[in-house]
Coordinates of C-alpha atoms and ligand atoms in Angstrom, one line a residue:
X29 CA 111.5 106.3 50.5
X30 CA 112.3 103.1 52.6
X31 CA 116.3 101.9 52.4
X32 CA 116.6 98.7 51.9
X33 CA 119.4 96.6 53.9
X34 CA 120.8 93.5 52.7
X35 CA 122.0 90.8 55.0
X36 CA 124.2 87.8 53.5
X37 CA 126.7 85.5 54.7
X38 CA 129.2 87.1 52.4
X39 CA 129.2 90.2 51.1
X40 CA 129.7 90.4 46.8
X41 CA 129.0 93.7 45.9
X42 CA 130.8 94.0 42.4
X43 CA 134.5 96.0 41.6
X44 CA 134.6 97.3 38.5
X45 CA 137.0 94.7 36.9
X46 CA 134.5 93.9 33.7
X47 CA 134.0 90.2 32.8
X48 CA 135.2 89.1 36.2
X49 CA 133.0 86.6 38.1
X50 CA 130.4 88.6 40.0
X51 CA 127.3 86.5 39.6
X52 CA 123.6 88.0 38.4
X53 CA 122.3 88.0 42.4
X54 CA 125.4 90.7 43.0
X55 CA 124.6 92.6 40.3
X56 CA 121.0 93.3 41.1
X57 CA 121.2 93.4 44.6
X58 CA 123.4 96.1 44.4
X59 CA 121.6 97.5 41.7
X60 CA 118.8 97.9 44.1
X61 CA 121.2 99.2 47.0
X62 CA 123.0 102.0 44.9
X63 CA 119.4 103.2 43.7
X64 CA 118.1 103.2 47.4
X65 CA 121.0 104.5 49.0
X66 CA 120.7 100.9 50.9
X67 CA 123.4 98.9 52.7
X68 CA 125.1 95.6 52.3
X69 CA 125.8 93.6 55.8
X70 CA 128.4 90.5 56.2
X71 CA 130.7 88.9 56.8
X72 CA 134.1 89.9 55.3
X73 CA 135.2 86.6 54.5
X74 CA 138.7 87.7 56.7
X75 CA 139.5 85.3 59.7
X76 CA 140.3 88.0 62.8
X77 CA 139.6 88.3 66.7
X78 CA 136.1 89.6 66.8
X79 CA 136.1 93.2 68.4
X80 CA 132.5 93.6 67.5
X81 CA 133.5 96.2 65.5
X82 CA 131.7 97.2 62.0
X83 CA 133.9 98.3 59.3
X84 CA 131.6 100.6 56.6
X85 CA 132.9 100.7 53.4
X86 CA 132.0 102.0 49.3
X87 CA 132.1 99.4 47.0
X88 CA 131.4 100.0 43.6
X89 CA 128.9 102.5 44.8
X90 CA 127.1 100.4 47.3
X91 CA 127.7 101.1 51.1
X92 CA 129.4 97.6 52.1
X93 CA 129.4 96.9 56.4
X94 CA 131.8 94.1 56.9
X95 CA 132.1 92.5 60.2
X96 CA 135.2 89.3 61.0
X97 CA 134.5 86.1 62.3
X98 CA 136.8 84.1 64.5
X99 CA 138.6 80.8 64.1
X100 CA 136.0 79.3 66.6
X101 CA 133.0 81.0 64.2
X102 CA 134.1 79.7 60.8
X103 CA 134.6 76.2 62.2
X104 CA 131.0 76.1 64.0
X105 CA 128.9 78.6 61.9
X106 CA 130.7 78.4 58.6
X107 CA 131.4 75.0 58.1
X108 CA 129.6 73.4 60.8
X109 CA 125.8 74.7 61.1
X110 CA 125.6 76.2 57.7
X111 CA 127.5 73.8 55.7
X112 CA 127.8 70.2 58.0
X113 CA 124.2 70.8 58.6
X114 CA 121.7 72.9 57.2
X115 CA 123.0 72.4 54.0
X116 CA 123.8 68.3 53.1
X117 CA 120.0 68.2 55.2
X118 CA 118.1 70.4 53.3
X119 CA 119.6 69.0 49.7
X120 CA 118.6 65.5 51.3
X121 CA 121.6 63.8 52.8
X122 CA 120.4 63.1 56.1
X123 CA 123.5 60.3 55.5
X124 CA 125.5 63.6 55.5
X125 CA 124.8 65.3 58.4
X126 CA 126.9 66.5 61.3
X127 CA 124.9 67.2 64.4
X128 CA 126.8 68.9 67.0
X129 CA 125.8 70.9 69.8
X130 CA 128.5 73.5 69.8
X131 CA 127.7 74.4 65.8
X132 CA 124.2 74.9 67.1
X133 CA 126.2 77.4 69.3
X134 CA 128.2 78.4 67.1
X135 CA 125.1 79.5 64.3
X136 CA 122.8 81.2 67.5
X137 CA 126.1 83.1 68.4
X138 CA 126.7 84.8 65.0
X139 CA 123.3 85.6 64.2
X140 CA 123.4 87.5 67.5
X141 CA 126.9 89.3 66.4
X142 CA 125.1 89.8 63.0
X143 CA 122.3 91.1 64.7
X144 CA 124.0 93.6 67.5
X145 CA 126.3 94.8 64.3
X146 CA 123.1 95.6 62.2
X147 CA 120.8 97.2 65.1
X148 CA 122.2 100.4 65.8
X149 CA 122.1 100.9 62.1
X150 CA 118.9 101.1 61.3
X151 CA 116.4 103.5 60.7
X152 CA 112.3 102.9 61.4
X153 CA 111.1 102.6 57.7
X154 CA 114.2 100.7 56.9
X155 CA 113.0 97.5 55.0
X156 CA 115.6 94.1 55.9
X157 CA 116.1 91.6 53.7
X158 CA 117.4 88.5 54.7
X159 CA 119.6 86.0 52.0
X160 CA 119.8 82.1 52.7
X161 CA 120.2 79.7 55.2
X162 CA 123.2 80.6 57.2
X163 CA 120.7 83.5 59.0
X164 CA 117.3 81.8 59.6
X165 CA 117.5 83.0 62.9
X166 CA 118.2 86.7 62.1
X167 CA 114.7 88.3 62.3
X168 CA 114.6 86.9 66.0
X169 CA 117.6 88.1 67.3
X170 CA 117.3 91.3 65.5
X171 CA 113.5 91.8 67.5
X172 CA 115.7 90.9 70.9
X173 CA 117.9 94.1 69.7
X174 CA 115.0 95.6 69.0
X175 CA 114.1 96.5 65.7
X176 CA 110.5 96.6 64.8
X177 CA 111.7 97.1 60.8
X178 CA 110.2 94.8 58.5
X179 CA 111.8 91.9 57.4
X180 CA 111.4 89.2 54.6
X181 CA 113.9 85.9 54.3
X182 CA 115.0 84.4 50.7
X183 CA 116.2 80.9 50.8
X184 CA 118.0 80.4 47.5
X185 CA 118.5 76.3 48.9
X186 CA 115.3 73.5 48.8
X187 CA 113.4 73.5 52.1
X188 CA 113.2 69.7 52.8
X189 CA 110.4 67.3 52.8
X190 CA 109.1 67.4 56.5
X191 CA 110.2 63.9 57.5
X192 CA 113.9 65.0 56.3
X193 CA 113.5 68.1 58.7
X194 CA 112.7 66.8 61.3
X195 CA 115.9 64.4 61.4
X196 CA 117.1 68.1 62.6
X197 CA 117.7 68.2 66.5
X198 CA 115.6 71.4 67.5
X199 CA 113.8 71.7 64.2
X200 CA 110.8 72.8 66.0
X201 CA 113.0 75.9 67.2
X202 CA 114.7 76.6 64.4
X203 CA 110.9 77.4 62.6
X204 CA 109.7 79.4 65.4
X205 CA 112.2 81.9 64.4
X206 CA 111.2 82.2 61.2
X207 CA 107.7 83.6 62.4
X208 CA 109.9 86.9 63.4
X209 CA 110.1 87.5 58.9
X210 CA 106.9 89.2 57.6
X211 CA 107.5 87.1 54.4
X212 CA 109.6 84.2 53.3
X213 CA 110.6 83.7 49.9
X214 CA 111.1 80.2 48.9
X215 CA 112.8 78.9 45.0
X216 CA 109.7 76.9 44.4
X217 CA 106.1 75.5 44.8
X218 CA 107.8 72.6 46.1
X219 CA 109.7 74.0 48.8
X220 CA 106.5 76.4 49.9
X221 CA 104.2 73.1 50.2
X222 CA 106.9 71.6 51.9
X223 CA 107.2 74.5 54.8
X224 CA 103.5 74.7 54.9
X225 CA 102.9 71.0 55.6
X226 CA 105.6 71.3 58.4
X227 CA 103.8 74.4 59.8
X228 CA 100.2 72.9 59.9
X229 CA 101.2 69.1 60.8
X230 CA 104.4 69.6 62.8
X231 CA 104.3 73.4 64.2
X232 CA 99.7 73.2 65.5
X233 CA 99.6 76.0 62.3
X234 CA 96.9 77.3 60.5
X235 CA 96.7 78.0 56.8
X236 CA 95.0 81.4 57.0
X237 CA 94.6 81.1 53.1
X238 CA 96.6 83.6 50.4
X239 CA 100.5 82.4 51.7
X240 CA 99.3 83.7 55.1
X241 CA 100.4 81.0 57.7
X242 CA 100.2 81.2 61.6
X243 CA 101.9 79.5 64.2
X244 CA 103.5 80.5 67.6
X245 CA 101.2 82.9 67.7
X246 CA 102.1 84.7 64.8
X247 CA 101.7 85.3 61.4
X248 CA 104.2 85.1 58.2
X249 CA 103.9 84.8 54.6
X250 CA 105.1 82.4 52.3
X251 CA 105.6 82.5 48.6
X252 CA 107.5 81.0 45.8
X253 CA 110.0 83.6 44.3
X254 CA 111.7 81.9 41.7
X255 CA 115.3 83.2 41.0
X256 CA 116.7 84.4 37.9
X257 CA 119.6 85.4 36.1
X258 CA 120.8 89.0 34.6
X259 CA 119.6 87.4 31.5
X260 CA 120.5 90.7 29.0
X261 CA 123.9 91.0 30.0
X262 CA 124.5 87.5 29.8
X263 CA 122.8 87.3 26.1
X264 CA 125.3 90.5 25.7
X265 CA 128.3 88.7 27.0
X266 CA 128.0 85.5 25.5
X267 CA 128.2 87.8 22.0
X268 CA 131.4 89.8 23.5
X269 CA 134.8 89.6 21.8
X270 CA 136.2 87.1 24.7
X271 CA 132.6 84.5 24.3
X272 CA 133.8 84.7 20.8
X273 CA 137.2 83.8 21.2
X274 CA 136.4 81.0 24.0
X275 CA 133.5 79.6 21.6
X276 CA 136.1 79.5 18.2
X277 CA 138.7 78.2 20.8
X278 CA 136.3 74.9 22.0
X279 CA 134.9 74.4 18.3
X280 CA 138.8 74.3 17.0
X281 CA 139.4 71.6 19.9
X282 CA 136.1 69.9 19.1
X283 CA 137.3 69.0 15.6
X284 CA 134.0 68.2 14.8
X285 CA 132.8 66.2 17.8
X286 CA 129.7 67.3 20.0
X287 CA 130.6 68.7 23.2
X288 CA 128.4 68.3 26.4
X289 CA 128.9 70.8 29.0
X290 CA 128.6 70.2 33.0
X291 CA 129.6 73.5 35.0
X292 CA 129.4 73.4 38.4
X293 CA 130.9 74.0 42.1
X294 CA 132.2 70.8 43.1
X295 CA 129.8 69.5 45.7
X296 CA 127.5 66.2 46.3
X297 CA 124.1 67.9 45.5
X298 CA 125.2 68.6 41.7
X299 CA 125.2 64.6 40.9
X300 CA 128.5 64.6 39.1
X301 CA 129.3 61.4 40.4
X302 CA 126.4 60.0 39.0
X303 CA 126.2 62.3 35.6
X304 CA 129.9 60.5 35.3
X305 CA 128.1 57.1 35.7
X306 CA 125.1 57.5 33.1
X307 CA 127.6 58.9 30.7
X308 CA 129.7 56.1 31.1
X309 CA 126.1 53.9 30.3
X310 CA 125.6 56.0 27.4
X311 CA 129.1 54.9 25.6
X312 CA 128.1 51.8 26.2
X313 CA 124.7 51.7 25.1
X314 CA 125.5 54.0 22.0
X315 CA 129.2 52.8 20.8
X316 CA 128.1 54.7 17.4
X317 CA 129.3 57.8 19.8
X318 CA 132.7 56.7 20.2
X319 CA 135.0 59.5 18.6
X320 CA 132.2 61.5 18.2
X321 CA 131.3 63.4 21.6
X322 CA 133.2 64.2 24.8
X323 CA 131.9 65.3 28.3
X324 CA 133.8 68.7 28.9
X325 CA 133.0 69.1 33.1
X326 CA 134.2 72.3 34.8
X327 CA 133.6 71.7 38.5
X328 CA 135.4 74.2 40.6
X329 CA 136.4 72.9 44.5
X330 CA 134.3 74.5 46.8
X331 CA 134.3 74.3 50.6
X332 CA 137.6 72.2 50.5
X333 CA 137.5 72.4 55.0
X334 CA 134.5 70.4 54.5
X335 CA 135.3 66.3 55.0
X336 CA 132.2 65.6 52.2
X337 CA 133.8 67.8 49.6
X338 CA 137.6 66.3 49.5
X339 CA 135.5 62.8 49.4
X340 CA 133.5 63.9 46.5
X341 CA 136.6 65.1 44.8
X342 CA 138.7 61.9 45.1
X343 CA 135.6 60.1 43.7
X344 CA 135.1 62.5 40.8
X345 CA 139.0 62.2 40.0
X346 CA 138.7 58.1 40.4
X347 CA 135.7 57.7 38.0
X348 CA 136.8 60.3 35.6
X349 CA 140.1 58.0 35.3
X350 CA 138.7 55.2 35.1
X351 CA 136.0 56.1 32.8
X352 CA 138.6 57.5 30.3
X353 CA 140.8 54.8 31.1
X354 CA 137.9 52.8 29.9
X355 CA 137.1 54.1 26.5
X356 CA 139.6 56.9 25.3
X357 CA 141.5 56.1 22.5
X358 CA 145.5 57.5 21.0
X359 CA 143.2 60.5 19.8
X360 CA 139.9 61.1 21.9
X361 CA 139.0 61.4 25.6
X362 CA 135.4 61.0 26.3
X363 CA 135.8 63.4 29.4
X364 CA 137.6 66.5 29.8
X365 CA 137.7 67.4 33.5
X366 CA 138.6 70.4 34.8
X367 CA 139.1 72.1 38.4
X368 CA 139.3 75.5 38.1
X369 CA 136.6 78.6 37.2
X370 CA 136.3 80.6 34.4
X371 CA 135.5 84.1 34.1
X372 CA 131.8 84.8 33.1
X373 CA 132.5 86.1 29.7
X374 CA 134.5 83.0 28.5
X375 CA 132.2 80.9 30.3
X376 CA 129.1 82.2 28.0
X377 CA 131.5 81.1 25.1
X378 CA 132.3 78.0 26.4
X379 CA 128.2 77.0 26.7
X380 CA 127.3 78.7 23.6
X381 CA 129.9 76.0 22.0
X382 CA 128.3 73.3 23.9
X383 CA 125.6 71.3 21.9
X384 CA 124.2 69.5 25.1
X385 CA 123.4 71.5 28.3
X386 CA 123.9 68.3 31.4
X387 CA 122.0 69.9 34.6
X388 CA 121.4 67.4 36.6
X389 CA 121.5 67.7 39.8
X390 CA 120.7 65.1 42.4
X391 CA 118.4 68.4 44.4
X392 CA 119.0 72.1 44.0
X393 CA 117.4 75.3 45.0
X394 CA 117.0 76.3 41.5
X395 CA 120.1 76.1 39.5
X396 CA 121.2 79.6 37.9
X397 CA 123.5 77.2 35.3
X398 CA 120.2 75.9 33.4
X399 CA 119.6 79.7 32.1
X400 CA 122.8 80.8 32.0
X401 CA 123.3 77.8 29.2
X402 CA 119.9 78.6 27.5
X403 CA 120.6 82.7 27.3
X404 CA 124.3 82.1 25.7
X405 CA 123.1 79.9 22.8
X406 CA 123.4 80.4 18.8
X407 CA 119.6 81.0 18.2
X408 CA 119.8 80.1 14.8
X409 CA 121.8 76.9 16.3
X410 CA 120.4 76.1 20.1
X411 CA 121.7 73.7 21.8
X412 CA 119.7 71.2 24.0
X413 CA 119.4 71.9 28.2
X414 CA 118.8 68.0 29.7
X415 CA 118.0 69.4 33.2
X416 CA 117.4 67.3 36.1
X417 CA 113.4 66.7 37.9
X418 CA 114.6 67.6 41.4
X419 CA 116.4 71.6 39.9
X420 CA 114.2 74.0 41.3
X421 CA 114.6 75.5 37.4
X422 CA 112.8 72.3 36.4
X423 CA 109.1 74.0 37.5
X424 CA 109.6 76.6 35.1
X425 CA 112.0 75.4 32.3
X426 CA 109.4 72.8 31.4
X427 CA 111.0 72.6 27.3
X428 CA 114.0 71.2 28.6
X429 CA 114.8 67.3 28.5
X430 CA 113.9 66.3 31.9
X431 CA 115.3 63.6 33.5
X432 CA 115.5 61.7 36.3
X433 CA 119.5 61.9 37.7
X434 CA 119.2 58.5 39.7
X435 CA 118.0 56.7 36.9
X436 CA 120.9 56.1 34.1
X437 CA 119.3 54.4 31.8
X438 CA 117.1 56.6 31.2
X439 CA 119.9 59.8 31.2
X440 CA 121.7 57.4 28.9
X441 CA 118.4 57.8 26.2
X442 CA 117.8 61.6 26.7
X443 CA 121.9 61.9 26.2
X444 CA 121.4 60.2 22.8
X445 CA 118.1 62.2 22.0
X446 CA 119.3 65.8 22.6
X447 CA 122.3 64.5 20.5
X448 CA 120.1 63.8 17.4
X449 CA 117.2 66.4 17.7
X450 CA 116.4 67.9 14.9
X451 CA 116.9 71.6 14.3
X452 CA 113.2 72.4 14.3
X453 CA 112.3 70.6 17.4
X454 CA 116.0 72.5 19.5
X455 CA 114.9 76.0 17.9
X456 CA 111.4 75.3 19.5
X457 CA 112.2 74.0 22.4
X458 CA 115.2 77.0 23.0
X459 CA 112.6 79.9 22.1
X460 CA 110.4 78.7 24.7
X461 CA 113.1 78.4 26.8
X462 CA 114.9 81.3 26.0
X463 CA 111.1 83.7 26.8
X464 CA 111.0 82.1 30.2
X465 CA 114.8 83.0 31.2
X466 CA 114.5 87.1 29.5
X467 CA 111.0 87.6 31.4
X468 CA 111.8 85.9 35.2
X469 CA 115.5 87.6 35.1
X470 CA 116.8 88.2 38.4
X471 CA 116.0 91.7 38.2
X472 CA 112.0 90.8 38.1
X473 CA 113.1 88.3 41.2
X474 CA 113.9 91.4 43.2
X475 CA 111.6 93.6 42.4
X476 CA 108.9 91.2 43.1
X477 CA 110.3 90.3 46.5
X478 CA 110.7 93.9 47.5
X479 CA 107.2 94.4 46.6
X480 CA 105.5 92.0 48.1
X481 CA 107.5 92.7 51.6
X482 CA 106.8 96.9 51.0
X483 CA 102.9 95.6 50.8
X484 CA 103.0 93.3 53.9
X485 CA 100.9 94.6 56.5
X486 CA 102.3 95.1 59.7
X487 CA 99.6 92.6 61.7
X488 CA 102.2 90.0 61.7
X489 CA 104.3 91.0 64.6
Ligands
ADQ517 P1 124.9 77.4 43.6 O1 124.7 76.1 44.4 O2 126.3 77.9 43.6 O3 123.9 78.5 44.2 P2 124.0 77.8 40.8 O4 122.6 78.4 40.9 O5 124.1 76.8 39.7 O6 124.5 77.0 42.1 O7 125.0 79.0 40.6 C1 126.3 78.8 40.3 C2 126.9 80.0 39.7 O8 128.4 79.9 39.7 C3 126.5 80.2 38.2 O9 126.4 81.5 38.0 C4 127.7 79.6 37.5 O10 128.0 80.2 36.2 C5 128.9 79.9 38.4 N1 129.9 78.9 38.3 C6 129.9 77.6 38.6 N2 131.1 77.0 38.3 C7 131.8 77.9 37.7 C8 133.2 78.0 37.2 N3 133.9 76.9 37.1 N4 133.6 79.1 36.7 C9 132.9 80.3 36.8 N5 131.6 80.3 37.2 C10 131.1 79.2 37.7 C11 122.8 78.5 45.2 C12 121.8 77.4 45.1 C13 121.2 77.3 43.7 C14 120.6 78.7 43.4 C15 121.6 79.8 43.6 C16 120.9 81.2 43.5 O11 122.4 76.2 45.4 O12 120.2 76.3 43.7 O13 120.2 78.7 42.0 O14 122.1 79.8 44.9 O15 119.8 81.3 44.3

């Protein structure tokens, strides 16, 4: 049997600690690597002198190899290409971007450390699987070492509209390499159309028909893969002793009120800003709310180097002041904002308290917070998910309120809908809901990504 080698940015193979934040994609990844006798490969998240050298390591029973990055890597990699970059341009902030030649540098240089650290590892029927946008290059740099393994990409971010792409300086490059992967998984149908029309109008491609596409003289396959979540054991920890004490603790505080729940890193893409805004429209619009609802928003700071991010946050802390400024009264605060994270157990309390689910995101690859909401509610007593158009969840979580994020009027309405649903029409709409996040858990994710790239034949290369 064929080991399969994981390569991330960051390494999260799980400790034991129980409840502790290891998200679904850890858990089944490993999963996958403990059963295969696989291997993990990435970056240790440690700040060091690069010697080159590969540290190999068990980790809760998955063979780890950890390799540092220097000062010079994190600032042009890390937080320039990956996160200056790739990242605001692919979630559509051209306005965003930082182009600089040396993070171009910077990205080419650690795929090729990434590369010459995995190469001697490998065995012939070793299958390589490739996570997210920091390593788009990694299938070309590992066939310069080499390595004539197969190889499939997963890009858990939106691949952009092809006029937003190509506001990329050596986008025609930076597509090449991914003709090196024998199959690249995509979030959506959006993001698969998207690649394909740069392929065939930008790249002199050809649609060879069934996800087949060739270019550069070569042939890759494309496919939607939509990601999932570890849907039992989050229905099982949302019913744990700590979900129950987290859920009694937010209905005490509610005191009767409905709660809306926003949980999220803190970054531009989520539309905070502008969920802060259409909330602020809806205690206008429905005064009849006053007193009677709050906004309970956990955003935890993320990529804090990052000039965007401390931007973002001043903004969030301004509005959120001024909105409660605005309306709060001796006993009521229309928004409860919070910085910091929560472990995963309390957090499946926290949502199953929640009576409105507030997704929307301004663009996202999927959005792993939609199901996590839907499979931690009361099914005698669901909840309602409002869940933005641009979520890459939105293709399949079509019983949701969808909404528009730009448009606050009309957030404003679907705030005050999901607030007076009926029961009849949230248990519907939750059942449906609920089918779609058990069957595409993240577990069906992987397996079907392994198998497509197992059943790939090797005329690609
Ligand atoms: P993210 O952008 O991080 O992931 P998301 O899919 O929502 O977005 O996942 C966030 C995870 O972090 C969830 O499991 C959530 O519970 C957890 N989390 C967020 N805030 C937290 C807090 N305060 N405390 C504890 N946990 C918290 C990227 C892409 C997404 C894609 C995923 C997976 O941007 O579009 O869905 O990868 O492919």
């Amino acid at each position: 049997m064929s080991r399969l080698i994981v390569i991330s940015n960051r390494v999260s193979a799980p400790t034991d600690k129980a409840g502790v934040a290891v998200g679904g994609l850890a858990m089944a990844l490993s999963a996958a690597l403990r059963e295969g006798n696989g291997m993990w490969f990435g970056w240790s998240g440690e700040v060091a002198e690069t010697s080159g050298q590969i540290s190999v390591q068990r980790i809760g029973g998955v063979t780890v190899a950890l390799t540092h990055l220097d000062e010079q890597d994190v600032h042009e990699y890390y937080n320039g290409y990956a996160n200056k970059t790739l990242w605001p341009l692919f979630h559509y902030r051209p306005d965003l971007v930082s182009f600089e030649r040396s993070f171009d540098e910077g990205y080419a240089r650690v795929n090729q450390r990434f590369a010459e650290g995995v190469a001697p590892l490998l065995v012939e029927d070793d299958l390589i699987w490739v996570q997210d946008y920091h390593l788009i290059p990694l299938a070309a740099k590992l066939r310069e070492q080499g390595a004539k393994n197969r190889i499939g990409f997963f890009l858990h971010i939106p691949w952009p509209a092809m006029r937003i792409l190509m506001t990329l300086p050596k986008h025609l490059e930076l597509v090449r390499t991914m003709f090196d992967y024998h199959l690249i998984g995509f979030q959506t149908e959006d993001s698969v159309s998207a690649f394909r029309e740069y392929v065939l109008n930008h790249a002199g491609g050809e649609d060879l028909g069934d996800g087949r596409v060739k270019a550069f003289g070569k042939v890759t396959h494309i496919a939607a893969y939509p990601i999932g979540i570890d849907a039992k054991e989050f229905v099982e920890s949302s019913q744990s002793p700590t979900a129950a004490a987290y859920c009694k603790r937010m209905r005490t505080s509610q005191n009767g009120r409905k709660m809306m729940i926003g949980v999220e890193r803190l970054d531009y893409s989520k539309g905070l800003e502008e969920r802060f805004v259409a909330y602020d429209q809806f205690l206008r619009d429905y005064p009849q709310y006053e007193n009677n609802v709050f906004l309970l928003q956990i955003a935890t700071p993320s990529r804090e180097e990052v000039d965007a991010y401390q931007d973002i946050r001043n903004r969030l802390d301004s509005l959120s002041g001024h909105i409660n400024g605005e309306h709060a009264q001796v006993d009521w605060v229309p928004i409860r904002y919070v910085n910091r994270s929560y472990r995963r157990d309390e957090l499946a309390g926290i949502y199953r308290a929640a009576h409105v689910g507030l997704v929307t995101p301004l663009r996202d690859g999927m959005n792993l917070v939609a199901k996590e909401y839907i499979a931690a509610q009361d099914p005698d007593d669901p909840g309602v998910l409002i869940l933005s158009q641009f979520a890459g969840s939105a293709e399949q979580m079509k019983d949701a309120l969808i909404v528009n994020p730009f448009d606050r009027e009309a957030v404003s309405e679907t705030i005050h809908e999901a607030l007076s649903m009926p029961l009849a029409e949230r248990k519907r709409r939750y059942e449906a809901l609920m089918h779609g996040v058990m069957t595409d858990d993240v577990v069906s994710w992987r397996e079907a990504f392994v198998r497509d790239l197992k059943a790939e034949v090797l005329e690609t290369l």
